[in-house]
Amino acid sequence: MSQELIAGQLQLSPPQSWQEPDTHYLTVLKDPWYRHLVELTDLFHTATVDFWRTRGGRAAYLPITTGSISSPMGRGSDSTPVKVRLEGVDTYLADSMQFLLELSSRLTDGPSYYVMPSFRGEPADQTHLCQFFHSEAELPGGLDEVVETVQAYLRHLAGVFLVQAGDLVARFAGGTDHLYALLRDDAFRRIRFDDAVELLGNDPAYVHEEFPGCRSLTRAGERRLMDELGQFTWVTHMDHLSVPFYQAFDPDDRGKAVCADLLFGVGETVGCGERHATAEQLREALALHEVGEADYAWYLRMREETPLRTAGFGMGVERFMLWLTGHDEIRDLPLLLRFNGRQINP
């Protein structure tokens, strides 16, 4: 990032101290990049709380360990869970607390949400972290309701950052046009996955096929789609075998899932979907994805005891911050680093 004067102050540049993890904290103590990132992440958190208060949302405090991992589950998954041994018991660090949000949403009359850490087993790279923060929510309703909620949430965040930190955002990103773009009435677009594949010419560089009926967009495919359609593009109704088992079947095409990914910034930043409404549908999905029922017996029982149609979303906070700051290297964003397979202090 070049050093330019923005509103009378130098544009901020990352020190890239993630490349030296053992001394990274010393850079954090001195470099203005991190001091100002703390301001932005604090504003993100308070804006999130304020948004859910206006929607009747309830914050849920949830454990970070689980025996029922969620997003890295299914035949087409390329994600790896983080297994740990805690006081002699094998368990996992949660990749998402979505299942527990489904439980907590049954205790409220509206949405249930949190902002908490999530853990993934893959190595960190330019767009992935081993430990990242997740802004997740579950609410009564289906896909259309959750898509509308996500759009309202993002517009709320953009408005708050414009009013309360516009000058600071400009020092990171070089301007605030991207915030204004999100507030436009026509900011969001929507395309079904099959139509996106056709638009991309079914090019293997853009569309990865793990096996028949299990296709997904590559990172290059996401960028190409944003080039064609613009930022804030929803891709909906993916192949069911390419998403986790808990996404509801499309009643018009059971090979598809009632789900959506929102592309902006570096690519997929929000994922959302409708859940199976009945235990029978969930059992069918578990069998289709070749996932055993044993670890999800409670999840099935919950549907039998308290049936409820819900949908939910998860947004990677650091990926949102990449878009906010106009940056493209996610390892520059954590205040304190965590890389799998390496002890890093503090």
XYZ file of C-alpha atoms in Angstrom:
346
model
C 0.000 0.000 0.000
C 1.541 3.309 -1.034
C 2.162 6.119 1.441
C -0.206 8.903 0.384
C -1.788 11.803 2.202
C -5.428 11.024 3.040
C -7.364 13.815 4.759
C -4.051 15.375 5.789
C -2.648 12.132 7.226
C -0.493 9.362 5.795
C -2.346 6.356 4.406
C -1.743 3.354 6.638
C 0.408 0.469 5.447
C 0.715 -2.976 7.072
C 4.100 -3.879 8.575
C 3.646 -7.548 7.498
C 5.031 -8.665 10.829
C 3.052 -11.934 10.543
C 6.113 -13.181 8.674
C 8.018 -13.087 11.992
C 5.458 -14.579 14.422
C 7.728 -14.694 17.475
C 8.331 -10.920 17.456
C 5.012 -9.874 15.932
C 3.706 -8.619 19.292
C 6.527 -6.065 19.471
C 5.386 -4.601 16.168
C 1.797 -4.564 17.434
C 2.894 -2.433 20.394
C 4.458 0.218 18.154
C 2.898 0.265 14.695
C -0.139 2.514 14.050
C -1.613 -0.129 11.715
C -2.597 -2.269 14.702
C -3.595 0.594 16.987
C -6.116 1.745 14.382
C -7.282 -1.787 13.576
C -8.328 -2.062 17.223
C -10.485 1.041 16.724
C -12.160 -0.507 13.694
C -12.772 -3.917 15.254
C -14.214 -2.283 18.382
C -16.610 -0.292 16.212
C -17.524 -3.455 14.296
C -18.447 -5.170 17.559
C -20.533 -2.359 19.007
C -22.280 -1.820 15.651
C -23.116 -5.536 15.535
C -24.649 -5.446 19.012
C -26.649 -2.334 18.136
C -27.949 -3.948 14.925
C -29.260 -7.024 16.718
C -30.864 -4.927 19.424
C -32.975 -3.228 16.743
C -34.008 -6.687 15.479
C -34.807 -8.247 18.832
C -31.705 -10.451 18.658
C -30.293 -12.163 21.733
C -26.568 -12.715 22.266
C -25.592 -16.309 23.051
C -22.498 -17.242 25.073
C -21.437 -20.656 23.783
C -18.584 -23.144 24.383
C -15.792 -23.372 21.832
C -15.475 -27.164 22.131
C -17.872 -29.625 20.513
C -18.287 -33.249 19.513
C -20.570 -32.209 16.646
C -18.506 -30.298 14.109
C -20.455 -28.486 11.419
C -18.946 -26.795 8.392
C -16.136 -29.266 7.558
C -18.713 -32.072 7.192
C -19.808 -33.702 3.972
C -18.470 -35.557 0.969
C -17.389 -32.392 -0.839
C -15.751 -30.632 2.090
C -12.200 -29.345 1.691
C -11.987 -28.154 5.293
C -10.344 -29.921 8.218
C -11.619 -29.933 11.818
C -9.284 -29.168 14.725
C -9.158 -32.142 17.062
C -7.809 -31.703 20.594
C -7.464 -33.868 23.687
C -8.805 -32.111 26.760
C -8.228 -33.760 30.134
C -8.128 -37.176 28.475
C -11.206 -36.631 26.283
C -11.058 -36.246 22.510
C -13.067 -33.280 21.251
C -12.946 -30.520 18.633
C -12.457 -26.805 18.666
C -15.576 -25.433 17.028
C -15.371 -24.338 13.420
C -18.783 -22.729 13.885
C -21.293 -22.573 16.709
C -24.202 -22.701 14.259
C -25.714 -25.869 15.753
C -25.736 -24.260 19.197
C -27.264 -21.100 17.739
C -30.036 -23.317 16.381
C -30.581 -24.467 19.956
C -30.441 -20.982 21.477
C -32.787 -19.594 18.805
C -35.421 -21.951 20.190
C -35.235 -20.039 23.479
C -36.024 -16.632 21.978
C -38.756 -15.100 19.861
C -36.252 -13.819 17.320
C -32.625 -14.112 16.204
C -29.790 -15.535 18.273
C -26.254 -14.329 17.505
C -22.638 -14.113 18.644
C -19.204 -12.858 17.619
C -16.694 -15.523 18.673
C -13.541 -17.319 17.498
C -13.656 -20.228 15.057
C -10.945 -22.784 14.330
C -9.911 -24.493 11.096
C -7.311 -27.173 10.454
C -5.964 -25.859 7.146
C -2.793 -23.756 7.019
C -3.193 -19.981 6.885
C -2.765 -18.258 3.549
C -3.627 -14.930 1.933
C -7.382 -15.366 2.435
C -7.617 -17.989 5.229
C -6.755 -17.926 8.928
C -6.376 -20.904 11.267
C -8.250 -18.975 13.958
C -10.630 -16.229 12.955
C -13.632 -14.388 14.304
C -17.115 -15.323 13.193
C -20.196 -13.124 13.253
C -22.991 -15.699 13.129
C -26.737 -15.642 13.668
C -29.742 -17.958 13.433
C -33.314 -16.725 13.006
C -36.801 -18.046 12.349
C -37.653 -18.282 8.644
C -35.992 -19.332 5.427
C -33.406 -18.248 2.881
C -35.123 -15.026 1.812
C -35.388 -13.864 5.422
C -31.729 -14.501 6.171
C -30.555 -12.870 2.920
C -32.568 -9.745 3.757
C -31.099 -9.743 7.258
C -27.515 -10.011 5.984
C -28.076 -7.140 3.561
C -29.536 -4.967 6.304
C -26.635 -5.882 8.616
C -23.992 -4.952 6.047
C -25.717 -1.672 5.238
C -25.901 -0.913 8.957
C -22.170 -1.575 9.326
C -21.336 0.592 6.292
C -23.399 3.467 7.673
C -21.783 3.260 11.098
C -18.261 3.223 9.658
C -19.047 6.176 7.404
C -20.423 8.310 10.197
C -18.114 7.310 13.039
C -14.851 6.346 11.315
C -14.972 7.566 7.718
C -11.630 9.367 7.917
C -9.942 6.353 9.486
C -11.384 3.952 6.904
C -10.050 6.291 4.204
C -6.562 6.112 5.736
C -6.667 2.337 5.299
C -8.561 2.009 2.017
C -7.684 5.275 0.274
C -11.318 6.423 0.308
C -14.856 5.531 1.293
C -16.526 4.997 -2.087
C -16.887 1.290 -1.301
C -18.985 2.138 1.760
C -21.283 4.366 -0.265
C -21.592 1.625 -2.914
C -22.970 -0.760 -0.300
C -25.682 1.756 0.632
C -27.057 1.955 -2.922
C -30.545 0.516 -3.468
C -29.172 -1.714 -6.236
C -26.045 -2.815 -4.356
C -26.887 -6.533 -4.285
C -27.220 -9.013 -7.140
C -28.359 -12.627 -7.069
C -27.578 -15.569 -9.377
C -28.212 -19.301 -9.046
C -25.138 -21.514 -9.022
C -26.012 -23.313 -12.276
C -26.429 -19.960 -14.033
C -23.085 -18.806 -12.615
C -21.417 -21.948 -13.977
C -22.897 -21.247 -17.402
C -21.765 -17.612 -17.250
C -18.249 -18.787 -16.431
C -18.277 -21.214 -19.346
C -17.890 -24.187 -17.003
C -14.154 -23.421 -17.140
C -12.169 -25.685 -14.742
C -10.162 -22.617 -13.716
C -13.373 -21.154 -12.331
C -15.486 -24.190 -11.438
C -14.052 -27.129 -9.496
C -15.807 -30.498 -9.812
C -14.845 -32.851 -6.996
C -17.083 -35.563 -8.464
C -20.392 -35.538 -10.370
C -22.975 -33.493 -8.497
C -20.315 -31.804 -6.341
C -19.114 -28.563 -7.924
C -17.922 -25.320 -6.365
C -16.491 -22.011 -7.486
C -12.738 -21.567 -7.229
C -11.348 -18.343 -5.790
C -10.580 -17.292 -9.381
C -14.176 -18.116 -10.290
C -15.476 -15.905 -7.494
C -13.285 -13.025 -8.671
C -14.385 -13.507 -12.289
C -18.031 -13.530 -11.235
C -17.540 -10.280 -9.309
C -15.833 -8.805 -12.374
C -18.864 -9.786 -14.473
C -21.658 -8.893 -12.041
C -20.081 -6.579 -9.471
C -19.360 -6.710 -5.759
C -22.094 -7.985 -3.430
C -23.218 -10.873 -5.616
C -25.232 -13.685 -4.015
C -24.663 -17.164 -5.465
C -27.556 -19.411 -4.452
C -28.667 -23.054 -4.653
C -25.322 -24.822 -4.810
C -24.943 -28.559 -5.414
C -26.044 -30.198 -2.173
C -23.044 -32.511 -2.066
C -20.710 -29.496 -2.165
C -22.100 -27.954 1.045
C -22.420 -29.288 4.601
C -25.213 -31.780 5.264
C -27.280 -29.416 7.405
C -28.385 -27.193 4.505
C -32.000 -27.822 3.502
C -32.888 -29.599 0.269
C -34.371 -27.479 -2.500
C -37.922 -28.894 -2.768
C -37.861 -28.339 -6.559
C -34.476 -30.022 -7.060
C -33.179 -32.167 -4.227
C -29.717 -32.124 -5.767
C -29.509 -28.474 -4.734
C -29.314 -26.808 -1.323
C -31.339 -23.828 -0.131
C -28.246 -21.777 0.605
C -26.297 -18.759 -0.612
C -22.792 -17.267 -0.501
C -22.234 -13.520 -0.718
C -19.174 -12.510 -2.716
C -17.400 -9.245 -1.985
C -13.871 -8.140 -1.187
C -11.605 -11.171 -1.631
C -14.534 -13.478 -2.492
C -16.936 -15.456 -0.338
C -17.341 -13.458 2.868
C -20.806 -14.528 4.042
C -22.342 -17.982 3.863
C -25.971 -18.635 4.727
C -28.702 -21.193 4.360
C -31.946 -22.704 5.488
C -31.839 -25.753 7.783
C -33.685 -29.049 7.561
C -37.065 -28.570 9.191
C -37.621 -32.205 10.227
C -35.575 -35.040 11.669
C -36.515 -37.198 8.662
C -34.998 -34.690 6.228
C -31.885 -34.422 8.374
C -31.452 -38.214 8.461
C -31.721 -38.291 4.673
C -29.025 -35.619 4.376
C -26.696 -37.387 6.816
C -26.981 -40.582 4.774
C -26.440 -38.720 1.485
C -23.285 -37.075 2.820
C -22.088 -40.337 4.423
C -21.979 -38.781 7.890
C -22.758 -41.051 10.850
C -25.706 -40.172 13.070
C -24.008 -40.939 16.397
C -22.447 -37.510 16.973
C -25.635 -35.777 15.845
C -28.208 -37.747 17.824
C -28.896 -34.680 19.960
C -29.315 -32.538 16.817
C -31.938 -34.977 15.510
C -33.651 -35.157 18.904
C -33.839 -31.358 19.089
C -35.902 -31.329 15.895
C -38.195 -34.012 17.249
C -38.702 -32.174 20.540
C -38.865 -28.579 19.244
C -39.571 -28.368 15.494
C -38.666 -24.945 14.091
C -37.870 -23.665 10.610
C -34.713 -21.570 10.847
C -32.013 -20.131 8.644
C -28.687 -18.623 9.546
C -25.472 -17.050 8.342
C -21.828 -16.730 9.197
C -19.538 -13.886 8.198
C -15.786 -13.986 8.594
C -14.969 -10.794 10.491
C -11.429 -10.564 9.137
C -12.702 -11.004 5.575
C -15.162 -8.186 6.148
C -12.277 -6.121 7.508
C -10.256 -6.863 4.359
C -13.037 -5.287 2.308
C -13.421 -2.395 4.758
C -9.699 -1.571 4.675
C -9.240 -2.202 0.950
C -6.633 -4.836 1.758
C -5.960 -8.296 0.317
C -3.716 -10.078 2.859
C -5.713 -11.503 5.763
C -2.639 -12.370 7.842
C -2.070 -8.628 8.342
C -5.306 -8.342 10.348
C -5.098 -10.478 13.533
C -3.861 -8.548 16.540
C -2.197 -11.742 17.798
C -1.214 -14.554 15.457
C -2.085 -18.231 15.664
C -0.707 -20.688 13.107
C -1.503 -24.395 13.346
C 1.401 -26.561 14.440
C 3.343 -23.709 16.004
C 3.418 -22.300 19.539
C 3.367 -18.514 19.398
C 3.527 -16.287 22.459
C 1.866 -14.239 23.750
